[in-house]
Coordinates of N, CA and C in Angstrom, one line a residue:
X1 N 0.9 -1.0 0.2 CA 0.1 0.0 0.0 C 1.0 1.2 0.0
X2 N 2.0 1.5 1.1 CA 2.5 2.8 0.9 C 4.0 2.2 0.1
X3 N 4.0 1.6 -0.9 CA 4.9 1.4 -1.8 C 5.0 2.6 -2.5
X4 N 3.7 2.8 -3.4 CA 3.7 3.8 -4.1 C 3.8 5.2 -3.6
X5 N 4.9 5.7 -4.1 CA 5.8 7.0 -3.8 C 5.0 8.1 -3.9
X6 N 4.1 8.0 -4.9 CA 2.9 9.0 -5.2 C 2.0 9.0 -4.0
X7 N 1.3 8.1 -3.6 CA 0.5 8.0 -3.1 C 0.9 8.3 -1.8
X8 N 2.4 7.8 -1.0 CA 2.6 8.1 0.5 C 2.7 9.6 0.0
X9 N 3.6 10.4 -0.9 CA 3.5 12.0 -1.0 C 2.1 12.5 -0.7
X10 N 0.9 12.3 -1.2 CA -0.2 12.6 -1.0 C -0.4 12.7 0.3
X11 N -0.5 11.4 0.9 CA -0.7 11.1 2.3 C 0.0 12.5 3.2
X12 N 1.1 12.5 3.2 CA 2.2 13.5 3.6 C 2.1 14.9 3.6
X13 N 1.0 15.2 2.3 CA 1.1 16.8 2.1 C -0.2 16.9 2.9
X14 N -1.4 15.6 3.2 CA -2.7 16.0 3.5 C -2.3 16.0 5.3
X15 N -1.6 14.9 5.7 CA -2.0 14.9 7.1 C -0.7 16.0 8.1
X16 N 0.3 16.3 7.6 CA 1.5 17.0 7.9 C 0.4 18.6 8.2
X17 N -0.3 19.4 7.5 CA -1.1 20.1 8.1 C -2.3 20.2 8.9
X18 N -3.1 18.8 8.9 CA -3.8 18.6 9.8 C -3.3 18.6 11.2
X19 N -1.8 17.9 11.4 CA -1.2 18.0 12.7 C -0.8 19.2 13.3
X20 N -0.4 19.9 11.9 CA -0.3 21.5 12.6 C -1.4 22.2 13.4
X21 N -2.6 21.8 12.2 CA -4.0 22.5 12.8 C -4.2 22.2 13.9
X22 N -4.1 20.7 14.4 CA -4.5 20.3 15.8 C -3.3 21.0 16.7
X23 N -2.2 21.0 16.7 CA -1.5 21.3 17.5 C -1.8 22.8 17.8
X24 N -1.7 23.9 16.8 CA -2.1 25.0 17.2 C -3.5 25.3 17.7
X25 N -4.5 24.5 17.1 CA -5.8 24.5 18.2 C -5.8 24.4 19.7
X26 N -4.8 22.9 19.8 CA -4.8 22.9 20.9 C -4.0 23.9 22.0
X27 N -3.5 24.4 21.3 CA -2.3 25.8 22.3 C -3.8 26.7 22.2
X28 N -4.4 27.4 21.7 CA -5.4 28.5 21.5 C -6.8 27.8 22.5
X29 N -6.8 26.7 22.5 CA -7.9 26.1 23.6 C -7.3 26.4 24.7
X30 N -6.0 25.9 25.1 CA -5.0 26.2 26.3 C -5.1 27.9 26.7
X31 N -4.8 28.7 26.2 CA -4.5 29.9 26.5 C -5.9 30.3 26.3
X32 N -7.0 29.7 25.5 CA -8.4 30.4 26.1 C -8.7 29.9 27.7
X33 N -8.4 28.5 27.9 CA -8.5 28.4 29.7 C -8.2 29.3 30.4
X34 N -6.7 29.4 30.0 CA -6.0 30.4 31.1 C -6.8 31.8 31.0
X35 N -7.1 32.4 30.0 CA -8.1 33.6 30.4 C -9.2 33.7 30.8
X36 N -9.8 32.8 30.9 CA -11.2 32.3 31.5 C -10.9 32.1 33.2
X37 N -9.5 31.8 33.5 CA -9.2 31.3 35.0 C -8.8 32.6 35.3
X38 N -8.1 33.8 34.4 CA -7.5 34.9 34.9 C -8.8 36.0 35.2
X39 N -10.1 35.5 34.9 CA -11.2 36.5 34.6 C -11.9 35.9 35.8
X40 N -12.3 34.7 36.1 CA -12.5 33.9 37.4 C -11.8 34.5 38.4
X41 N -10.5 34.9 38.3 CA -9.7 35.5 39.5 C -9.8 37.2 40.0
X42 N -10.3 37.9 38.5 CA -10.5 39.1 38.6 C -12.1 39.5 38.9
X43 N -13.1 38.7 39.1 CA -14.2 38.3 39.4 C -14.1 38.4 41.2
X44 N -13.5 37.7 41.4 CA -13.0 37.8 43.2 C -12.3 39.3 43.2
X45 N -11.2 39.5 42.8 CA -10.7 41.0 43.1 C -11.7 41.9 43.0
X46 N -12.9 42.3 42.0 CA -13.8 42.9 41.6 C -14.8 43.0 43.1
X47 N -15.2 41.6 43.3 CA -15.8 41.7 44.7 C -15.1 42.2 45.9
X48 N -13.9 42.1 46.1 CA -13.2 42.2 46.9 C -13.4 44.1 47.0
X49 N -13.0 44.6 46.0 CA -12.8 45.7 46.0 C -14.4 46.5 46.2
X50 N -15.2 45.9 45.6 CA -16.7 46.6 46.1 C -17.5 46.5 47.4
X51 N -16.4 45.3 47.9 CA -17.3 45.3 49.2 C -15.6 46.2 50.2
X52 N -14.6 46.6 49.6 CA -14.0 47.6 50.7 C -14.9 48.7 50.3
X53 N -15.6 48.8 48.9 CA -15.8 50.5 49.0 C -17.1 50.5 49.8
X54 N -18.2 49.7 49.9 CA -19.0 49.5 50.9 C -18.7 49.8 52.4
X55 N -17.7 49.0 52.6 CA -17.2 49.2 54.3 C -16.5 50.8 54.2
X56 N -16.0 51.3 53.0 CA -15.5 52.8 53.2 C -16.8 53.4 53.9
X57 N -17.7 53.7 52.8 CA -18.9 54.3 52.5 C -19.3 54.6 54.2
X58 N -19.8 53.0 54.4 CA -20.2 52.9 55.7 C -19.7 53.4 56.8
X59 N -18.5 53.1 57.0 CA -17.4 53.8 58.1 C -17.4 55.6 57.6
X60 N -17.3 56.2 56.9 CA -17.8 57.4 56.3 C -19.2 57.9 56.5
X61 N -20.1 57.1 56.6 CA -21.5 57.7 57.3 C -21.8 57.2 58.6
X62 N -20.7 56.5 59.5 CA -21.0 56.1 60.4 C -19.7 57.6 61.5
X63 N -19.1 57.8 60.3 CA -18.2 59.4 61.2 C -19.0 60.2 61.2
X64 N -19.7 60.6 60.4 CA -20.4 62.0 60.0 C -21.7 61.6 61.2
X65 N -22.3 60.5 61.4 CA -23.4 60.6 62.3 C -23.0 60.7 63.9
X66 N -21.6 60.1 64.2 CA -20.8 60.1 65.1 C -20.4 61.9 65.9
X67 N -20.1 62.2 64.3 CA -19.6 63.7 65.0 C -21.0 64.3 64.8
X68 N -22.1 64.4 64.3 CA -23.2 64.8 65.0 C -23.8 64.7 65.9
X69 N -23.6 63.2 66.4 CA -24.0 63.0 68.0 C -23.3 63.7 69.0
X70 N -22.0 64.0 68.4 CA -21.2 64.5 69.8 C -21.7 66.2 69.6
X71 N -21.9 66.5 68.6 CA -23.0 67.6 68.8 C -24.2 68.4 69.3
X72 N -25.0 67.6 68.7 CA -26.5 67.0 69.2 C -27.1 66.1 70.1
X73 N -26.3 65.0 70.6 CA -27.0 63.9 71.5 C -28.4 62.9 70.7
X74 N -28.8 63.7 69.7 CA -30.4 63.4 69.7 C -30.0 62.2 68.1
X75 N -28.6 61.7 67.9 CA -28.8 60.8 66.9 C -28.3 59.6 67.6
X76 N -28.5 59.2 68.7 CA -28.3 57.6 69.1 C -29.0 56.9 68.7
X77 N -29.9 56.9 67.9 CA -30.7 55.8 67.3 C -30.2 55.5 66.2
X78 N -30.0 56.4 65.2 CA -29.6 56.7 63.9 C -27.9 55.9 64.0
X79 N -27.2 56.5 65.2 CA -25.8 56.4 65.2 C -25.6 54.5 65.5
X80 N -26.2 54.0 66.1 CA -26.6 52.3 66.8 C -27.3 51.5 65.4
X81 N -27.8 52.0 64.9 CA -28.3 51.2 63.8 C -27.2 51.3 62.5
X82 N -26.6 52.5 62.4 CA -25.4 52.6 61.2 C -24.4 51.8 61.6
X83 N -24.0 51.5 63.1 CA -23.1 50.7 63.6 C -23.1 49.3 63.1
X84 N -24.9 49.1 63.7 CA -24.8 47.5 63.2 C -24.7 47.3 61.7
X85 N -25.2 48.3 61.3 CA -25.3 48.0 59.5 C -23.5 48.1 59.0
X86 N -23.0 48.9 59.9 CA -21.5 48.5 59.3 C -20.6 47.3 59.7
X87 N -21.4 46.5 61.2 CA -21.1 45.4 61.7 C -21.0 44.6 60.5
X88 N -22.3 44.6 59.9 CA -22.8 43.6 58.8 C -21.8 43.6 57.9
X89 N -21.4 44.7 57.2 CA -20.5 45.4 56.2 C -19.2 44.4 56.7
X90 N -18.9 45.0 57.6 CA -17.3 43.9 58.0 C -17.4 42.7 58.3
X91 N -18.5 42.1 58.4 CA -18.7 40.8 58.3 C -18.3 40.3 56.8
X92 N -19.3 41.0 56.0 CA -19.0 40.4 54.4 C -17.8 40.5 53.9
X93 N -16.9 41.9 54.6 CA -15.7 42.1 54.5 C -14.9 40.9 54.0
X94 N -14.9 40.4 55.9 CA -13.8 39.3 55.8 C -14.1 38.4 55.6
X95 N -15.2 37.9 55.0 CA -15.8 36.7 54.5 C -15.4 36.8 52.5
X96 N -15.5 38.0 52.4 CA -14.8 37.7 51.3 C -13.4 37.6 50.7
X97 N -12.6 38.1 51.8 CA -11.2 38.2 52.2 C -11.0 36.6 52.3
X98 N -11.7 36.1 53.3 CA -11.7 34.5 53.2 C -11.8 33.9 52.0
X99 N -12.4 34.0 51.0 CA -12.5 33.8 49.9 C -11.4 33.4 48.6
X100 N -10.3 34.6 49.5 CA -9.8 35.1 48.4 C -8.5 33.9 48.5
X101 N -7.3 33.3 47.5 CA -7.0 32.7 47.5 C -5.5 33.0 47.8
X102 N -5.2 34.3 48.2 CA -4.1 35.1 48.3 C -4.2 35.9 49.8
X103 N -5.3 35.4 50.3 CA -4.9 36.0 51.5 C -4.1 35.6 52.1
X104 N -3.3 34.7 52.3 CA -2.4 34.5 53.0 C -1.0 35.5 53.1
X105 N -1.2 36.0 51.8 CA 0.3 37.2 51.3 C -0.2 38.2 52.4
X106 N -1.3 38.2 52.5 CA -1.8 39.8 53.2 C -2.1 39.7 54.8
X107 N -1.3 38.4 55.7 CA -1.4 38.3 56.8 C -1.3 39.7 57.5
X108 N -0.2 40.3 57.7 CA 0.4 41.3 58.4 C -1.2 42.5 58.0
X109 N -1.9 43.1 57.0 CA -2.2 44.2 56.8 C -3.9 43.3 57.4
X110 N -4.5 42.0 56.8 CA -5.7 41.5 57.6 C -5.6 41.8 59.0
X111 N -4.7 41.5 59.8 CA -4.8 41.5 61.2 C -4.7 42.9 61.5
X112 N -3.8 43.8 61.0 CA -3.9 45.4 61.1 C -4.7 45.5 61.6
X113 N -5.9 45.7 59.7 CA -7.5 46.0 59.8 C -8.1 45.2 60.9
X114 N -8.0 44.0 61.1 CA -8.7 43.4 62.2 C -8.9 44.0 63.9
X115 N -7.3 44.4 63.7 CA -7.3 45.0 64.9 C -7.6 46.6 65.1
X116 N -7.7 47.0 64.3 CA -8.4 48.2 63.8 C -10.2 48.4 64.3
X117 N -10.4 47.3 63.2 CA -12.0 47.2 63.4 C -12.4 46.8 64.5
X118 N -11.5 46.1 65.5 CA -11.9 45.9 67.2 C -11.5 47.0 67.8
X119 N -10.5 47.8 67.9 CA -10.3 49.1 68.3 C -11.6 50.1 68.1
X120 N -11.8 50.0 67.2 CA -12.8 50.8 66.8 C -14.8 50.6 67.7
X121 N -14.5 49.0 67.7 CA -15.8 48.9 68.7 C -15.4 49.5 70.2
X122 N -14.4 49.7 70.6 CA -14.3 50.0 71.9 C -14.6 51.6 71.5
X123 N -14.2 52.2 70.7 CA -13.9 53.6 70.3 C -15.7 54.0 69.9
X124 N -16.6 53.4 69.7 CA -17.9 53.5 69.2 C -18.5 53.9 70.8
X125 N -18.2 53.1 71.7 CA -18.9 53.3 73.4 C -18.0 54.3 73.7
X126 N -17.0 54.8 73.3 CA -16.9 56.4 73.6 C -17.4 57.3 73.3
X127 N -17.5 57.2 71.8 CA -18.7 58.1 71.1 C -20.0 58.6 71.8
X128 N -20.5 56.9 72.1 CA -21.9 57.0 72.8 C -22.0 57.5 73.7
X129 N -20.9 57.5 74.2 CA -20.7 58.3 76.2 C -20.6 59.7 76.1
X130 N -20.0 60.3 74.9 CA -19.4 61.9 74.6 C -18.4 61.7 75.4
X131 N -17.2 60.5 75.1 CA -15.9 61.0 76.0 C -15.0 61.4 75.0
X132 N -15.2 61.7 74.1 CA -14.3 61.8 72.8 C -14.8 63.5 72.1
X133 N -13.6 63.7 71.7 CA -14.2 65.3 70.8 C -13.6 64.8 69.0
X134 N -14.3 65.7 68.1 CA -14.7 65.5 67.0 C -13.4 65.5 66.3
X135 N -12.1 66.0 66.4 CA -10.8 65.4 65.8 C -10.4 64.2 66.0
X136 N -10.4 63.7 67.4 CA -10.2 62.4 67.6 C -11.1 61.5 66.9
X137 N -12.8 61.9 66.7 CA -13.7 60.9 65.9 C -12.8 60.9 64.4
X138 N -12.4 61.8 63.7 CA -11.9 62.3 62.4 C -11.0 61.4 62.6
X139 N -9.7 61.5 63.1 CA -8.8 60.6 63.1 C -8.8 59.1 63.2
X140 N -9.7 58.7 63.6 CA -10.1 57.4 63.7 C -10.7 56.7 63.2
X141 N -11.7 57.2 62.2 CA -12.3 56.6 61.2 C -11.1 56.6 59.7
X142 N -10.4 58.2 60.0 CA -9.7 58.5 58.9 C -8.5 57.1 58.6
X143 N -8.1 56.7 60.1 CA -7.3 55.6 60.4 C -7.8 54.4 59.5
X144 N -9.0 53.8 60.3 CA -9.2 52.7 59.6 C -9.7 52.9 58.1
X145 N -10.3 53.9 57.4 CA -10.1 53.7 56.2 C -9.0 54.3 55.0
X146 N -8.1 54.3 55.8 CA -6.6 54.7 55.1 C -6.0 53.0 55.0
X147 N -6.5 52.4 56.2 CA -5.4 50.8 56.0 C -6.3 50.0 54.9
X148 N -7.8 50.1 55.1 CA -8.4 49.7 54.0 C -7.7 50.1 52.5
X149 N -8.0 51.0 52.1 CA -7.5 51.6 50.9 C -6.5 51.1 50.6
X150 N -5.2 51.2 51.5 CA -3.8 50.7 51.5 C -3.9 49.1 51.2
X151 N -4.8 48.4 51.7 CA -4.7 47.0 51.4 C -5.4 47.0 50.0
X152 N -6.4 48.1 49.5 CA -6.6 47.6 47.9 C -5.4 47.8 46.8
X153 N -4.7 48.9 47.3 CA -2.9 48.3 46.2 C -2.1 47.1 46.1
X154 N -2.3 46.5 47.1 CA -1.7 44.9 47.8 C -2.2 44.0 46.4
X155 N -3.8 44.1 45.7 CA -3.5 43.2 44.4 C -3.9 43.6 43.2
X156 N -2.9 43.5 42.4 CA -2.8 44.2 41.2 C -3.8 43.1 40.1
X157 N -4.2 43.4 39.0 CA -5.0 42.8 37.9 C -3.6 42.0 36.8
X158 N -4.1 41.1 36.8 CA -3.0 40.8 35.6 C -2.7 41.9 34.6
X159 N -1.7 41.6 33.7 CA -1.6 42.6 32.6 C -2.1 42.0 31.7
X160 N -2.8 40.6 31.2 CA -3.4 40.8 30.2 C -4.8 41.3 30.0
X161 N -5.6 41.7 31.7 CA -6.5 42.5 31.7 C -6.6 43.8 32.1
X162 N -6.1 44.6 31.1 CA -5.8 46.1 31.4 C -7.0 46.4 31.3
X163 N -8.2 46.0 30.6 CA -9.3 47.0 30.3 C -9.9 46.7 31.9
X164 N -10.1 45.9 32.5 CA -10.3 46.1 34.1 C -9.8 47.0 34.7
X165 N -8.8 47.3 34.6 CA -8.0 48.2 35.4 C -8.5 49.7 34.9
X166 N -8.4 50.1 33.4 CA -8.9 51.3 33.0 C -10.2 51.7 33.2
X167 N -11.1 50.4 33.6 CA -12.2 51.2 33.7 C -12.7 50.9 35.4
X168 N -11.6 50.6 36.2 CA -11.6 50.6 37.7 C -10.9 52.2 38.0
X169 N -10.2 52.7 37.2 CA -9.5 53.8 37.3 C -10.0 54.7 36.5

């Protein structure tokens, strides 16, 4: 069957391109799988950024209500509701961070934020009892916000997905 050189040449001419097409298409499938995995990681990063944003906004609202409470003493119910809302957002934030695969690289920063949140709990009691002034309130909430914002810059997006970076900035 393969003794005919013309038939052998025809078989080689058709099988080599088919083998090349199979090889290059498998490379393309592999690249697409990698892109999908990167997008999944970017989705986790976006969830983290969104939860960080919610936490910062909630802390800012709590700060504003705390400042009003120090001036007027009539915002106690609103302040306690906002504090409860912030506690839920803090729990969601830490649940999101626990889902991240790179959280072990952030141990120091996470511990720092965790300590800041715990110290904020004690600080809230002082605010409710009017034991602090406005400058201390501003400094405390700004310190916690700064730590959260600093942690946002620890994780960057992959260079292949720069469109996400541009949309976020």
